[in-house]
Every structure is written in structure tokens, then in C-alpha cells.
PDB file of C-alpha atoms in Angstrom:
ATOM      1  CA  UNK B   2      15.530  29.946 -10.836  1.00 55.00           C
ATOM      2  CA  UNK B   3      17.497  28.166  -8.152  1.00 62.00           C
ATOM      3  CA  UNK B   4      19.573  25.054  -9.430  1.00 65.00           C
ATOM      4  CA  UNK B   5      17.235  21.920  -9.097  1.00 62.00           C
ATOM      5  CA  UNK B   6      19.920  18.911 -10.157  1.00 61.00           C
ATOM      6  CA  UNK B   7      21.913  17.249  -7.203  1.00 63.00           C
ATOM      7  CA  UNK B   8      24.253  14.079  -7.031  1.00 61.00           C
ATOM      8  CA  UNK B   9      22.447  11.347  -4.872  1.00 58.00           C
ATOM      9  CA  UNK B  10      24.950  10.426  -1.774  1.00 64.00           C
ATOM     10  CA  UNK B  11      26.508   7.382  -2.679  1.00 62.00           C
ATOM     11  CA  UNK B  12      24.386   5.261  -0.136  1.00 59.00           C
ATOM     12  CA  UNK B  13      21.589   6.240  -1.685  1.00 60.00           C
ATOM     13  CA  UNK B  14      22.982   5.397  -4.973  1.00 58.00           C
ATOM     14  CA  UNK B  15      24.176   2.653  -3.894  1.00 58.00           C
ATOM     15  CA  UNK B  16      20.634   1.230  -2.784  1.00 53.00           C
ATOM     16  CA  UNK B  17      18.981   2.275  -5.742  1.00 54.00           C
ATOM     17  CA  UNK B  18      21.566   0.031  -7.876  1.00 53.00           C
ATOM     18  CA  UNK B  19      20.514  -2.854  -5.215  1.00 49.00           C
ATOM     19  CA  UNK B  20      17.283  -3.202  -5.910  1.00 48.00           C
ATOM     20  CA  UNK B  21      17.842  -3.314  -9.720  1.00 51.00           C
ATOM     21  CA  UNK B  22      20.945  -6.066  -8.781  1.00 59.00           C
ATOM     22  CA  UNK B  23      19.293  -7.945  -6.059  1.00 81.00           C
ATOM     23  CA  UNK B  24      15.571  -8.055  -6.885  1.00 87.00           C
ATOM     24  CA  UNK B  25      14.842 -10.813  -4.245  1.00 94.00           C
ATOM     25  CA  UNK B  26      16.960 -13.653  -1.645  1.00 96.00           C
ATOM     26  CA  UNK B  27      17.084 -15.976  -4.990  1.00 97.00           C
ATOM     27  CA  UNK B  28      19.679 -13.118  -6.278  1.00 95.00           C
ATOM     28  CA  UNK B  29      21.601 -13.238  -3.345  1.00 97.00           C
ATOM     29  CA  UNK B  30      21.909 -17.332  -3.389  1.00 98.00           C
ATOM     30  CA  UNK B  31      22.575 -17.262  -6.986  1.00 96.00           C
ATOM     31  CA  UNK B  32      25.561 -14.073  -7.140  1.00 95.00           C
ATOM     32  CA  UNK B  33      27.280 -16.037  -3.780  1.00 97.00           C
ATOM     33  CA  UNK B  34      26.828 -19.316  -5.311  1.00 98.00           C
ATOM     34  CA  UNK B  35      28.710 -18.373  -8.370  1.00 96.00           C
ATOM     35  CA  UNK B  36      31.093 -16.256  -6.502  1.00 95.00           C
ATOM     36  CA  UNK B  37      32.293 -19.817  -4.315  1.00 98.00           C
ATOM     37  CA  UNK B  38      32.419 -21.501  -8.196  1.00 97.00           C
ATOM     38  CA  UNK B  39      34.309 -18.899  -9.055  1.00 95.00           C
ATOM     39  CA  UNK B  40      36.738 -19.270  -5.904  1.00 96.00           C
ATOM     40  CA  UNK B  41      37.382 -23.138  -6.721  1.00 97.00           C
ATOM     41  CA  UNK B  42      35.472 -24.446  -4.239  1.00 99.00           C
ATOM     42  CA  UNK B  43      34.712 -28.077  -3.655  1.00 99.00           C
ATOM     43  CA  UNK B  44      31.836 -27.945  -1.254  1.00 99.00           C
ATOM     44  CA  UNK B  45      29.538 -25.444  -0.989  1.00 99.00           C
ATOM     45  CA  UNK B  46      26.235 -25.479   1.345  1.00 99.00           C
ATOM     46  CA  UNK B  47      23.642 -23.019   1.510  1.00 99.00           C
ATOM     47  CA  UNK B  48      21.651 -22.586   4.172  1.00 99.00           C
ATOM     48  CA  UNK B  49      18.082 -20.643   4.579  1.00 98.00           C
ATOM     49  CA  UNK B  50      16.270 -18.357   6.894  1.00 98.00           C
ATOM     50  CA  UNK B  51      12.254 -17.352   6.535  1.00 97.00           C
ATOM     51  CA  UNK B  52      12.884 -17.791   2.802  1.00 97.00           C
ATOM     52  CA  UNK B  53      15.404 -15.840   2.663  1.00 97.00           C
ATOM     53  CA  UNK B  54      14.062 -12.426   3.888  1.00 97.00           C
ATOM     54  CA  UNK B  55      15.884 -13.020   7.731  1.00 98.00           C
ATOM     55  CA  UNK B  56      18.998 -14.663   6.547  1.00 98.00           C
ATOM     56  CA  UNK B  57      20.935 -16.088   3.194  1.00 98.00           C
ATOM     57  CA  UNK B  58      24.076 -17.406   4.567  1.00 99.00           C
ATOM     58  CA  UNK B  59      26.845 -19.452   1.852  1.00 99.00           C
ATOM     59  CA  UNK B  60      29.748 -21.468   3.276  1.00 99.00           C
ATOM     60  CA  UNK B  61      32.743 -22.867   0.798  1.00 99.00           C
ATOM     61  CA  UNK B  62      35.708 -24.323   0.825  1.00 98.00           C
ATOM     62  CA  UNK B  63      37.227 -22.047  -2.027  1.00 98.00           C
ATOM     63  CA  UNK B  64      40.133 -20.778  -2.041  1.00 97.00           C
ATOM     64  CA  UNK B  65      39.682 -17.366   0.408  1.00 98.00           C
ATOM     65  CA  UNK B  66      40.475 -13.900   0.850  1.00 97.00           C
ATOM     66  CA  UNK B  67      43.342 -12.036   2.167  1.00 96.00           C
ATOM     67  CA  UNK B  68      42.083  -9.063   4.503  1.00 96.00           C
ATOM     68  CA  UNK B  69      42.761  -6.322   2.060  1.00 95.00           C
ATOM     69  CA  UNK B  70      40.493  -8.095  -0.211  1.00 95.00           C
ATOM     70  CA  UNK B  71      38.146  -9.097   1.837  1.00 96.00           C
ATOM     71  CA  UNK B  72      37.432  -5.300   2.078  1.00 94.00           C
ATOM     72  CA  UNK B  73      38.122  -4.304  -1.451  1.00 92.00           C
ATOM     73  CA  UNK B  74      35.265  -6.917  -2.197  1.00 92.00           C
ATOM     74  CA  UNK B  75      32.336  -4.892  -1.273  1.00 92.00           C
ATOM     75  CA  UNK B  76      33.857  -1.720  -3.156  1.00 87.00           C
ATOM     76  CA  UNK B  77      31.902  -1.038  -6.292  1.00 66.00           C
ATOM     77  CA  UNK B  78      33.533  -2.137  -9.625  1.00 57.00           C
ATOM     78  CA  UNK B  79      35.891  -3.994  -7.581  1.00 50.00           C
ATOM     79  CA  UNK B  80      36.801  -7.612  -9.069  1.00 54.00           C
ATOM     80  CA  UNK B  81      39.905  -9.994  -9.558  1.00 50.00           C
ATOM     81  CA  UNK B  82      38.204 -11.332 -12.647  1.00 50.00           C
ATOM     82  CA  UNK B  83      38.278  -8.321 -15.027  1.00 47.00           C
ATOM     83  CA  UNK B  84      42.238  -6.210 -15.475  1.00 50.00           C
ATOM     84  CA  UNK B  85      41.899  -4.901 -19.185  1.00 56.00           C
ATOM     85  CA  UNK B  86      39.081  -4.321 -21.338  1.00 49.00           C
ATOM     86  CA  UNK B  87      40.527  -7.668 -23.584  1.00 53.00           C
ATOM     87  CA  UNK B  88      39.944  -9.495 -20.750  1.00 47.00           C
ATOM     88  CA  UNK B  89      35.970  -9.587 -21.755  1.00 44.00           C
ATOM     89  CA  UNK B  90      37.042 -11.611 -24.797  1.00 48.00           C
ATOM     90  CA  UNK B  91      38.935 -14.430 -22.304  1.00 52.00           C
ATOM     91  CA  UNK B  92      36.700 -14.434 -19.298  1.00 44.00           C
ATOM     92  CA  UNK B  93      35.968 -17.943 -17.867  1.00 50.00           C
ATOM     93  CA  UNK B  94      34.380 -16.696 -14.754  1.00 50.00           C
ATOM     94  CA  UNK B  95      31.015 -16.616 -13.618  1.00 51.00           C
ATOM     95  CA  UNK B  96      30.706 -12.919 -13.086  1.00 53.00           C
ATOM     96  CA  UNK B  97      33.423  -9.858 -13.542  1.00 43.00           C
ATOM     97  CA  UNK B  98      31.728  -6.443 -13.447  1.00 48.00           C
ATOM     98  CA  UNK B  99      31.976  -6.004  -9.404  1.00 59.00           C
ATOM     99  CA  UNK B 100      28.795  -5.262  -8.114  1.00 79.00           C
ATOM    100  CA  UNK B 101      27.176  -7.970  -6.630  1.00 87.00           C
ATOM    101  CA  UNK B 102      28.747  -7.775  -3.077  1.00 93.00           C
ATOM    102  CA  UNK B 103      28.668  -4.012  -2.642  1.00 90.00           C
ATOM    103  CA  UNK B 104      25.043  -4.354  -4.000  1.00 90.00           C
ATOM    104  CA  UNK B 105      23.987  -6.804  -1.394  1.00 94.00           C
ATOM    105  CA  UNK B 106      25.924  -5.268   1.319  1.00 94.00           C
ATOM    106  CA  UNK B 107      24.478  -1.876   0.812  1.00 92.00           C
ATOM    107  CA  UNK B 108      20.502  -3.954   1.392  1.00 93.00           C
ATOM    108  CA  UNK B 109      21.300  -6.602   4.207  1.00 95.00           C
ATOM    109  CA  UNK B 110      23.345  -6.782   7.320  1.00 97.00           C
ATOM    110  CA  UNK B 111      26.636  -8.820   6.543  1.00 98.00           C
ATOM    111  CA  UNK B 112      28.861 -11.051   8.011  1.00 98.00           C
ATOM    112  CA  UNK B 113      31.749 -12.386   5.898  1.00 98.00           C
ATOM    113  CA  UNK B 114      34.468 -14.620   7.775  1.00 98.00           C
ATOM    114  CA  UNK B 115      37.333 -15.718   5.144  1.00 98.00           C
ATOM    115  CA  UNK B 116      40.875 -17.229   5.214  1.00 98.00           C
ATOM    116  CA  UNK B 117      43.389 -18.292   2.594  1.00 98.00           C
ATOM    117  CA  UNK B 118      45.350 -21.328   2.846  1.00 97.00           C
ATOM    118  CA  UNK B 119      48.498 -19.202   3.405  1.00 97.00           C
ATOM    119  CA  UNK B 120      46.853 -17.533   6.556  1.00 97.00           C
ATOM    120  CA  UNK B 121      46.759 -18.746  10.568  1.00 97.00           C
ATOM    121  CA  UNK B 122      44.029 -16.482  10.999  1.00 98.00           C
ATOM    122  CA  UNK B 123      41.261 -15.417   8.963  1.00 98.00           C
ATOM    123  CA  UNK B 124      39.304 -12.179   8.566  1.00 98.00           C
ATOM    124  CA  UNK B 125      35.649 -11.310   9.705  1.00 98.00           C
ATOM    125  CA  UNK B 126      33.911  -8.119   8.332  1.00 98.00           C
ATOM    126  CA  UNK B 127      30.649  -6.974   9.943  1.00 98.00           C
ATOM    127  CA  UNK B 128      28.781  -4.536   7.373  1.00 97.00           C
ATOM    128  CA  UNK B 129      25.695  -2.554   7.352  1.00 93.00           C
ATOM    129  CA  UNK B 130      24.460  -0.590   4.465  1.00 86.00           C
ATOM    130  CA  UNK B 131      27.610  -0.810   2.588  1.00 84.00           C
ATOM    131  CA  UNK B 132      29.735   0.918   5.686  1.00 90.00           C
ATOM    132  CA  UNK B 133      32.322  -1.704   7.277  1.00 94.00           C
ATOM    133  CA  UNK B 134      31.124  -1.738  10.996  1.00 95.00           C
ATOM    134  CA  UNK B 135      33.728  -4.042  12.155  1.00 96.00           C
ATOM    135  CA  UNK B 136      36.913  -6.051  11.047  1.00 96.00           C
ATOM    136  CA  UNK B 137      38.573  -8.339  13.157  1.00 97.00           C
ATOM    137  CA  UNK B 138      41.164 -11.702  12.594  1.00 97.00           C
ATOM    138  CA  UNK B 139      39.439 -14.495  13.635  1.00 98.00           C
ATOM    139  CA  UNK B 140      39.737 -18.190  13.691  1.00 97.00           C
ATOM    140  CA  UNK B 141      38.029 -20.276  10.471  1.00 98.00           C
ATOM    141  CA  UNK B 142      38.496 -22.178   8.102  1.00 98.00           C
ATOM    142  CA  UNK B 143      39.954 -21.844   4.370  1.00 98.00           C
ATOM    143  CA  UNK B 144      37.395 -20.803   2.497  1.00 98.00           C
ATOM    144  CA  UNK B 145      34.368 -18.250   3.290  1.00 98.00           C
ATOM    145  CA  UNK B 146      31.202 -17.966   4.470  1.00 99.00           C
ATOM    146  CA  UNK B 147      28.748 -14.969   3.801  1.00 99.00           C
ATOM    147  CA  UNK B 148      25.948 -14.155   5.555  1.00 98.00           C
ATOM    148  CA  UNK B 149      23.319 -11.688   4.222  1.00 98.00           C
ATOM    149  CA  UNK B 150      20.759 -10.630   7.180  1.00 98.00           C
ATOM    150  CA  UNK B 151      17.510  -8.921   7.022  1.00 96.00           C
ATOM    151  CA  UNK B 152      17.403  -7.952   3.101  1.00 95.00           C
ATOM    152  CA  UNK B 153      15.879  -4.041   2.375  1.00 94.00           C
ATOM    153  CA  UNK B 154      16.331  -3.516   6.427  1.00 94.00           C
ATOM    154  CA  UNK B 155      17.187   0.045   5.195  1.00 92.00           C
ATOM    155  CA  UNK B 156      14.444   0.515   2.527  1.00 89.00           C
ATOM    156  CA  UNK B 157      10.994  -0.001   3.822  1.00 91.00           C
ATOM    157  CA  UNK B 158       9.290  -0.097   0.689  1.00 90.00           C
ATOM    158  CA  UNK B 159      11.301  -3.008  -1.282  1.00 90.00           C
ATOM    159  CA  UNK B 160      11.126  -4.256   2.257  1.00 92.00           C
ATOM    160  CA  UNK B 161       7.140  -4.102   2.722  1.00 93.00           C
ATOM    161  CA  UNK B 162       7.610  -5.493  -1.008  1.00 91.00           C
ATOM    162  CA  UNK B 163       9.099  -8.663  -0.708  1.00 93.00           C
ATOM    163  CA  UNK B 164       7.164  -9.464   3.400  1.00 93.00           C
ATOM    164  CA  UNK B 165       3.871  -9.537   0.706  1.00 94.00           C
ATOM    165  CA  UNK B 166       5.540 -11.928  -1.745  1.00 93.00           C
ATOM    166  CA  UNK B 167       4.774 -15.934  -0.539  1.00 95.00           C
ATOM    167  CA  UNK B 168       7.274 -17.585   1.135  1.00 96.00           C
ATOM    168  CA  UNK B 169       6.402 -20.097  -1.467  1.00 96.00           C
ATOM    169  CA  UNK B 170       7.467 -18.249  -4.167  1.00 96.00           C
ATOM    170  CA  UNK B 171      11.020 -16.528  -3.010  1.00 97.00           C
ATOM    171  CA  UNK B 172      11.928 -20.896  -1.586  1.00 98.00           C
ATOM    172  CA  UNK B 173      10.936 -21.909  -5.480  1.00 96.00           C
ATOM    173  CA  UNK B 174      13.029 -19.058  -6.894  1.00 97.00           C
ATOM    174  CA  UNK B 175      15.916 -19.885  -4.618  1.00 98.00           C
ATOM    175  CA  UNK B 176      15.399 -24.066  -5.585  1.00 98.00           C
ATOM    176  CA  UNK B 177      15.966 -22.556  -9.319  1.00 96.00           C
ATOM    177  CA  UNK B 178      19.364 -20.576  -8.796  1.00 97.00           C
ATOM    178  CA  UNK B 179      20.339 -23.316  -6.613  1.00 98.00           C
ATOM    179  CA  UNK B 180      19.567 -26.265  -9.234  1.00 97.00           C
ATOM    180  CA  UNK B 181      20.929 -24.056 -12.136  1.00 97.00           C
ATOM    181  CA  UNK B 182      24.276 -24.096 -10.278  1.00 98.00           C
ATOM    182  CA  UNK B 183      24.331 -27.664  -9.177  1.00 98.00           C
ATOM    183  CA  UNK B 184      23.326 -28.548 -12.071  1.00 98.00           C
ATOM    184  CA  UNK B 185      26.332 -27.028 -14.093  1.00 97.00           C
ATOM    185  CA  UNK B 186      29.024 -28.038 -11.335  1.00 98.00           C
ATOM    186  CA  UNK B 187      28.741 -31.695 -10.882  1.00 98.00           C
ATOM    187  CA  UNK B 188      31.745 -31.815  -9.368  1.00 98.00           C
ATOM    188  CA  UNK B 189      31.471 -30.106  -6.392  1.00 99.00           C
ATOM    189  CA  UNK B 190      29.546 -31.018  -3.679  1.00 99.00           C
ATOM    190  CA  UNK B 191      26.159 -28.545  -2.651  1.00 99.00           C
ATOM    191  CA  UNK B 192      23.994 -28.964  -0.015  1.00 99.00           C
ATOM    192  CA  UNK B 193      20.683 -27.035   1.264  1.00 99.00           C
ATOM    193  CA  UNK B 194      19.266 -26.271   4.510  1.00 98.00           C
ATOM    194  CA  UNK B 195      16.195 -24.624   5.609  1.00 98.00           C
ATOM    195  CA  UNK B 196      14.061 -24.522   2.012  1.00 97.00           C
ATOM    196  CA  UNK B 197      11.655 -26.914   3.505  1.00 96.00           C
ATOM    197  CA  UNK B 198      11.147 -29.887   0.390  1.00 96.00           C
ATOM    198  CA  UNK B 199      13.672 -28.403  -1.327  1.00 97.00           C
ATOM    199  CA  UNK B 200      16.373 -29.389   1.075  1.00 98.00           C
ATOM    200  CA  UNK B 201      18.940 -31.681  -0.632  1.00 98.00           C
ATOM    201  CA  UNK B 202      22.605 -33.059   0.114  1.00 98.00           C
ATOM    202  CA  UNK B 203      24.707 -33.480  -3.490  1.00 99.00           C
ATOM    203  CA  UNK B 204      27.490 -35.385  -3.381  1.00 98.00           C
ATOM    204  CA  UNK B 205      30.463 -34.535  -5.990  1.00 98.00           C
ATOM    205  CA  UNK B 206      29.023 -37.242  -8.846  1.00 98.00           C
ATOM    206  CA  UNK B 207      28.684 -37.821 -12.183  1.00 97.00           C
ATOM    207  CA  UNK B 208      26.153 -35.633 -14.472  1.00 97.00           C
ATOM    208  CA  UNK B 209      23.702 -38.317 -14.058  1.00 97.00           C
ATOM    209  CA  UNK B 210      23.524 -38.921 -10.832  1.00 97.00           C
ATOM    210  CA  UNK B 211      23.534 -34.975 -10.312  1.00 98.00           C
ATOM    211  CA  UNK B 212      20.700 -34.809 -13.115  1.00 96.00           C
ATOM    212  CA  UNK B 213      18.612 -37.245 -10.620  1.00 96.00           C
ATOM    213  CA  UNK B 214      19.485 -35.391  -7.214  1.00 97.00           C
ATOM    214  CA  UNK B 215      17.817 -32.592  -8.598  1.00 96.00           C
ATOM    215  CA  UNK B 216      15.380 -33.909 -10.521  1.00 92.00           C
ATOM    216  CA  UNK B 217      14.221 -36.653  -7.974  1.00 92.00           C
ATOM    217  CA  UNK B 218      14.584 -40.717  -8.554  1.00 92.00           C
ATOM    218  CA  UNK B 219      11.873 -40.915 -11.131  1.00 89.00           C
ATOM    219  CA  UNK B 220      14.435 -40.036 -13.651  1.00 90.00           C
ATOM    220  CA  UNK B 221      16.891 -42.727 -12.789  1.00 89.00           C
ATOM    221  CA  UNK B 222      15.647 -44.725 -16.207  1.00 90.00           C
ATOM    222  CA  UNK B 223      13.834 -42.196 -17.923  1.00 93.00           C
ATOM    223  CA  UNK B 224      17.241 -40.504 -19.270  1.00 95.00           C
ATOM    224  CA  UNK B 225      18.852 -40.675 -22.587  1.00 95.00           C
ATOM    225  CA  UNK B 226      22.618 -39.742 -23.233  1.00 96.00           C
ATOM    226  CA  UNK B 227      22.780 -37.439 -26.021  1.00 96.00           C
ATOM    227  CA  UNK B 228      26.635 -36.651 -27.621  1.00 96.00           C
ATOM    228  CA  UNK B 229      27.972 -34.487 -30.791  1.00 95.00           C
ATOM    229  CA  UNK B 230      31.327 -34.007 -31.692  1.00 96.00           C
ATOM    230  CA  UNK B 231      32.768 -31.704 -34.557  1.00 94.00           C
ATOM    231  CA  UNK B 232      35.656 -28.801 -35.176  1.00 93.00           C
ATOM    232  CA  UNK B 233      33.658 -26.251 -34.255  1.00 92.00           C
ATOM    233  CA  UNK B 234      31.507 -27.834 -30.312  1.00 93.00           C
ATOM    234  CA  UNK B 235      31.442 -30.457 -28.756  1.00 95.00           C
ATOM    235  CA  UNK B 236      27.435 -31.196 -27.165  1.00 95.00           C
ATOM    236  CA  UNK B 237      26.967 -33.914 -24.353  1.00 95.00           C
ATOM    237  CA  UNK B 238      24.401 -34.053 -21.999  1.00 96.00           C
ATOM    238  CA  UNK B 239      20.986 -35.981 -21.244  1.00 95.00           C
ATOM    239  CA  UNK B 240      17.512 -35.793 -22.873  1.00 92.00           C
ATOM    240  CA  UNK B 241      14.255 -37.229 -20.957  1.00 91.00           C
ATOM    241  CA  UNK B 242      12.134 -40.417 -22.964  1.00 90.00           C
ATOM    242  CA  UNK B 243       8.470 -38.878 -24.227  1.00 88.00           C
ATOM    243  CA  UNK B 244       6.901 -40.170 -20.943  1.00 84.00           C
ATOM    244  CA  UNK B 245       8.565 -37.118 -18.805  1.00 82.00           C
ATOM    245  CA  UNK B 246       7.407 -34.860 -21.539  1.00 81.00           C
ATOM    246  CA  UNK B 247       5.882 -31.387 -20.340  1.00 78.00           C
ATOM    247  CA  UNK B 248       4.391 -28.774 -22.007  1.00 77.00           C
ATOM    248  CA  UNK B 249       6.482 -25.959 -20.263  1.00 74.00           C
ATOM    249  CA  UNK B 250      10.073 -25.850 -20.263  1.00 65.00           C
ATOM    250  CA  UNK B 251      10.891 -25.675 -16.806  1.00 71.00           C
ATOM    251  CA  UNK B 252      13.565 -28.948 -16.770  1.00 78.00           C
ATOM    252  CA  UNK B 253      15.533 -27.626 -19.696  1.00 87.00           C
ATOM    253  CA  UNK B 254      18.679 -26.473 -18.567  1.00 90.00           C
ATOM    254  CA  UNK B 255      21.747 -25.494 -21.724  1.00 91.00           C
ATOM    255  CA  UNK B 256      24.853 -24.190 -20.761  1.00 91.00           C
ATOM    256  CA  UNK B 257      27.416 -23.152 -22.283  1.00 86.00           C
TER     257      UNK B 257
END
């Protein structure tokens, strides 16, 4: 008997580990969201495309990439949050393992145009199913913006998959990464284009106000502050009065 057992080519490894890592658009909006926390940004705007399924792009005022890692980005298991295996016990980042990128880059048609503060010029990488196409300096700003085209162009059936999905449904999974986010970063400033009545523009504010430019204006008297102190955590936030009471939990947010 012949053997049977072959290593898949690395593309179509690559794709398989996809669509376990980027299920839908909402995964893409939430792993480049984090990524621009992660990169100290101050302003971040997201903007839409058909729900996702023609275009995710995220813009940010972070803190850039040189060319070198610009490229090493999209490698698998590459990361600048992880060194040692002791880092795990210090990490204050939003992600570290190293997949996201090459996983969304090995589904959708990138564009990433990046530049550090130390740069004239920055870099722009055109990519298409993980394989660099094109990278050139260009002229941008400090910071980066990503743009993920035409998600499962390269695998019909996850593609046929998500074109049956509602548009409805991918724009309220994307309003939920999206509020998450905002929600745990008052600080910075987040705006969204092209989710239809989920469109916002959130200033840099206070939790509050960033608690009612989610949740909408109805909340403006309807919230309690809530505070706890001791040695071991220390527990602030805001709790709704009875009369916003549901019976789901879909406005409970904890983080940690």
C-alpha cells in the first residue's frame, strides 16, 4: 500500500487556520481594532463596505511600522508582544500569539500603508492570499491603515457561506466588537462609517459619556456609579436603575 499521509502546502494551511481565526468581517474589525490599541493609538476610525464582505478597512494614529515589520507582520507566529515564554505571565497587550494578520491576509486582498514617526516615508504592502504582491515607500501619515478586501475571495465555500448570512447580522456583529472596544478605551477617539444606524463619532471622553455614545441618550440619567476599593481590586464602573432592566444580558460589558 502506497503512502496516503501528505503535508498540506502552507497556503492551504494557512486558509484552513483562517477560517477557524476569522469566522466572519466582525473578526477582522475586532483583531485590527485591538491591534491600533495595542499600537497606542489615539484615534482610530473604522470604516465599512457591504457589511463587511467587500471591504473592512482600519485607520490609526498609533505609533507605526518600520518596513521590515511591516512585512514580518503577516508572518505566522510573528509578534512584538510575546519574546519568552515568562512573558505570558506580564502581558498587557491585547493579543500576542501572531496570527491574526497572516490569518486575514491569507482570506482577503490587503492593503496596509504604515509609517513611524521616525520615517519621511512610509511603507505600503499589497497582499493576496498571504503572498506580498507589492511593497513600495509611499507618502502617509504616522500611524496605519489596513484594508481587508473581498473576505474568502480564495475559498468559495466560506465565501458562498457568509454572501447567505444577512447583512443584518455580520453589521450587528461588527456594532458588538466595535462597542466592546470603545467601550474599554474611553480615551481614544473611534469613529464608524458605513454600518448604516450603527454609524457613530466618539470623542476621547469620560466613561460616562462613552457609556451613552454607545448606548444612546436614554441613558444619560438612568446610570448609577458603582466603586470598590480593597488590597486585592479595585472595581469602578456604572450600573443601569431597574427601569433599563432586560432580561438578556446583552449591555453587560466586565473587563478586566
Amino acid at each position: 500500500m502506497s503512502d496516503i499521509i501528505r503535508l498540506l502546502p502552507e497556503t492551504i494551511a494557512n486558509q484552513i487556520a483562517a477560517g477557524e481565526v476569522v469566522p466572519a468581517p466582525a473578526y477582522i474589525v475586532k483583531e485590527l481594532l485591538e491591534n491600533s490599541i495595542d499600537a497606542g493609538a489615539t484615534r482610530i476610525q473604522v470604516e465599512i463596505l457591504d457589511a463587511g464582505r467587500s471591504a473592512v478597512q482600519v485607520t490609526d494614529d498609533g505609533k507605526g511600522m518600520s518596513p521590515t515589520d511591516a512585512r514580518m507582520a503577516f508572518e505566522r507566529h510573528a509578534t512584538s508582544k510575546l519574546r519568552e515564554i515568562e512573558d505570558l505571565d506580564r502581558l498587557t497587550t491585547m493579543g500576542f500569539r501572531g496570527e491574526a494578520l497572516a490569518a486575514i491576509a491569507s482570506v482577503c486582498q490587503v492593503q496596509l500603508r504604515t509609517r513611524t514617526a521616525e520615517a519621511e516615508l512610509g511603507t505600503e504592502l499589497q497582499i493576496e492570499g498571504a503572498r506580498v504582491k507589492s511593497a513600495e515607500p509611499c507618502a502617509c501619515p504616522v500611524g496605519t491603515t489596513l484594508k481587508a478586501m473581498n473576505i474568502f475571495y480564495n475559498t468559495p465555500g466560506r465565501r458562498k457561506h457568509i454572501e447567505a448570512r444577512k447583512e443584518s447580522t455580520d453589521l450587528s456583529d461588527i456594532w458588538k466588537e466595535f462597542a466592546k472596544v470603545a467601550l474599554a478605551n474611553h480615551q481614544v477617539a473611534f469613529a464608524l462609517q458605513g454600518a448604516g444606524k450603527y454609524d457613530r463619532q466618539l470623542p476621547a471622553t469620560s466613561l460616562k459619556e462613552r457609556i451613552i455614545g454607545v448606548g444612546g441618550s436614554k441613558l444619560a440619567k438612568a446610570l448609577i456609579p458603582v466603586s470598590y476599593e480593597s488590597e486585592f481590586c479595585t472595581i469602578r464602573g456604572f450600573i443601569g436603575t431597574p427601569a433599563t432592566a432586560v432580561k438578556s444580558a446583552p449591555q453587560q460589558y466586565l473587563f478586566v
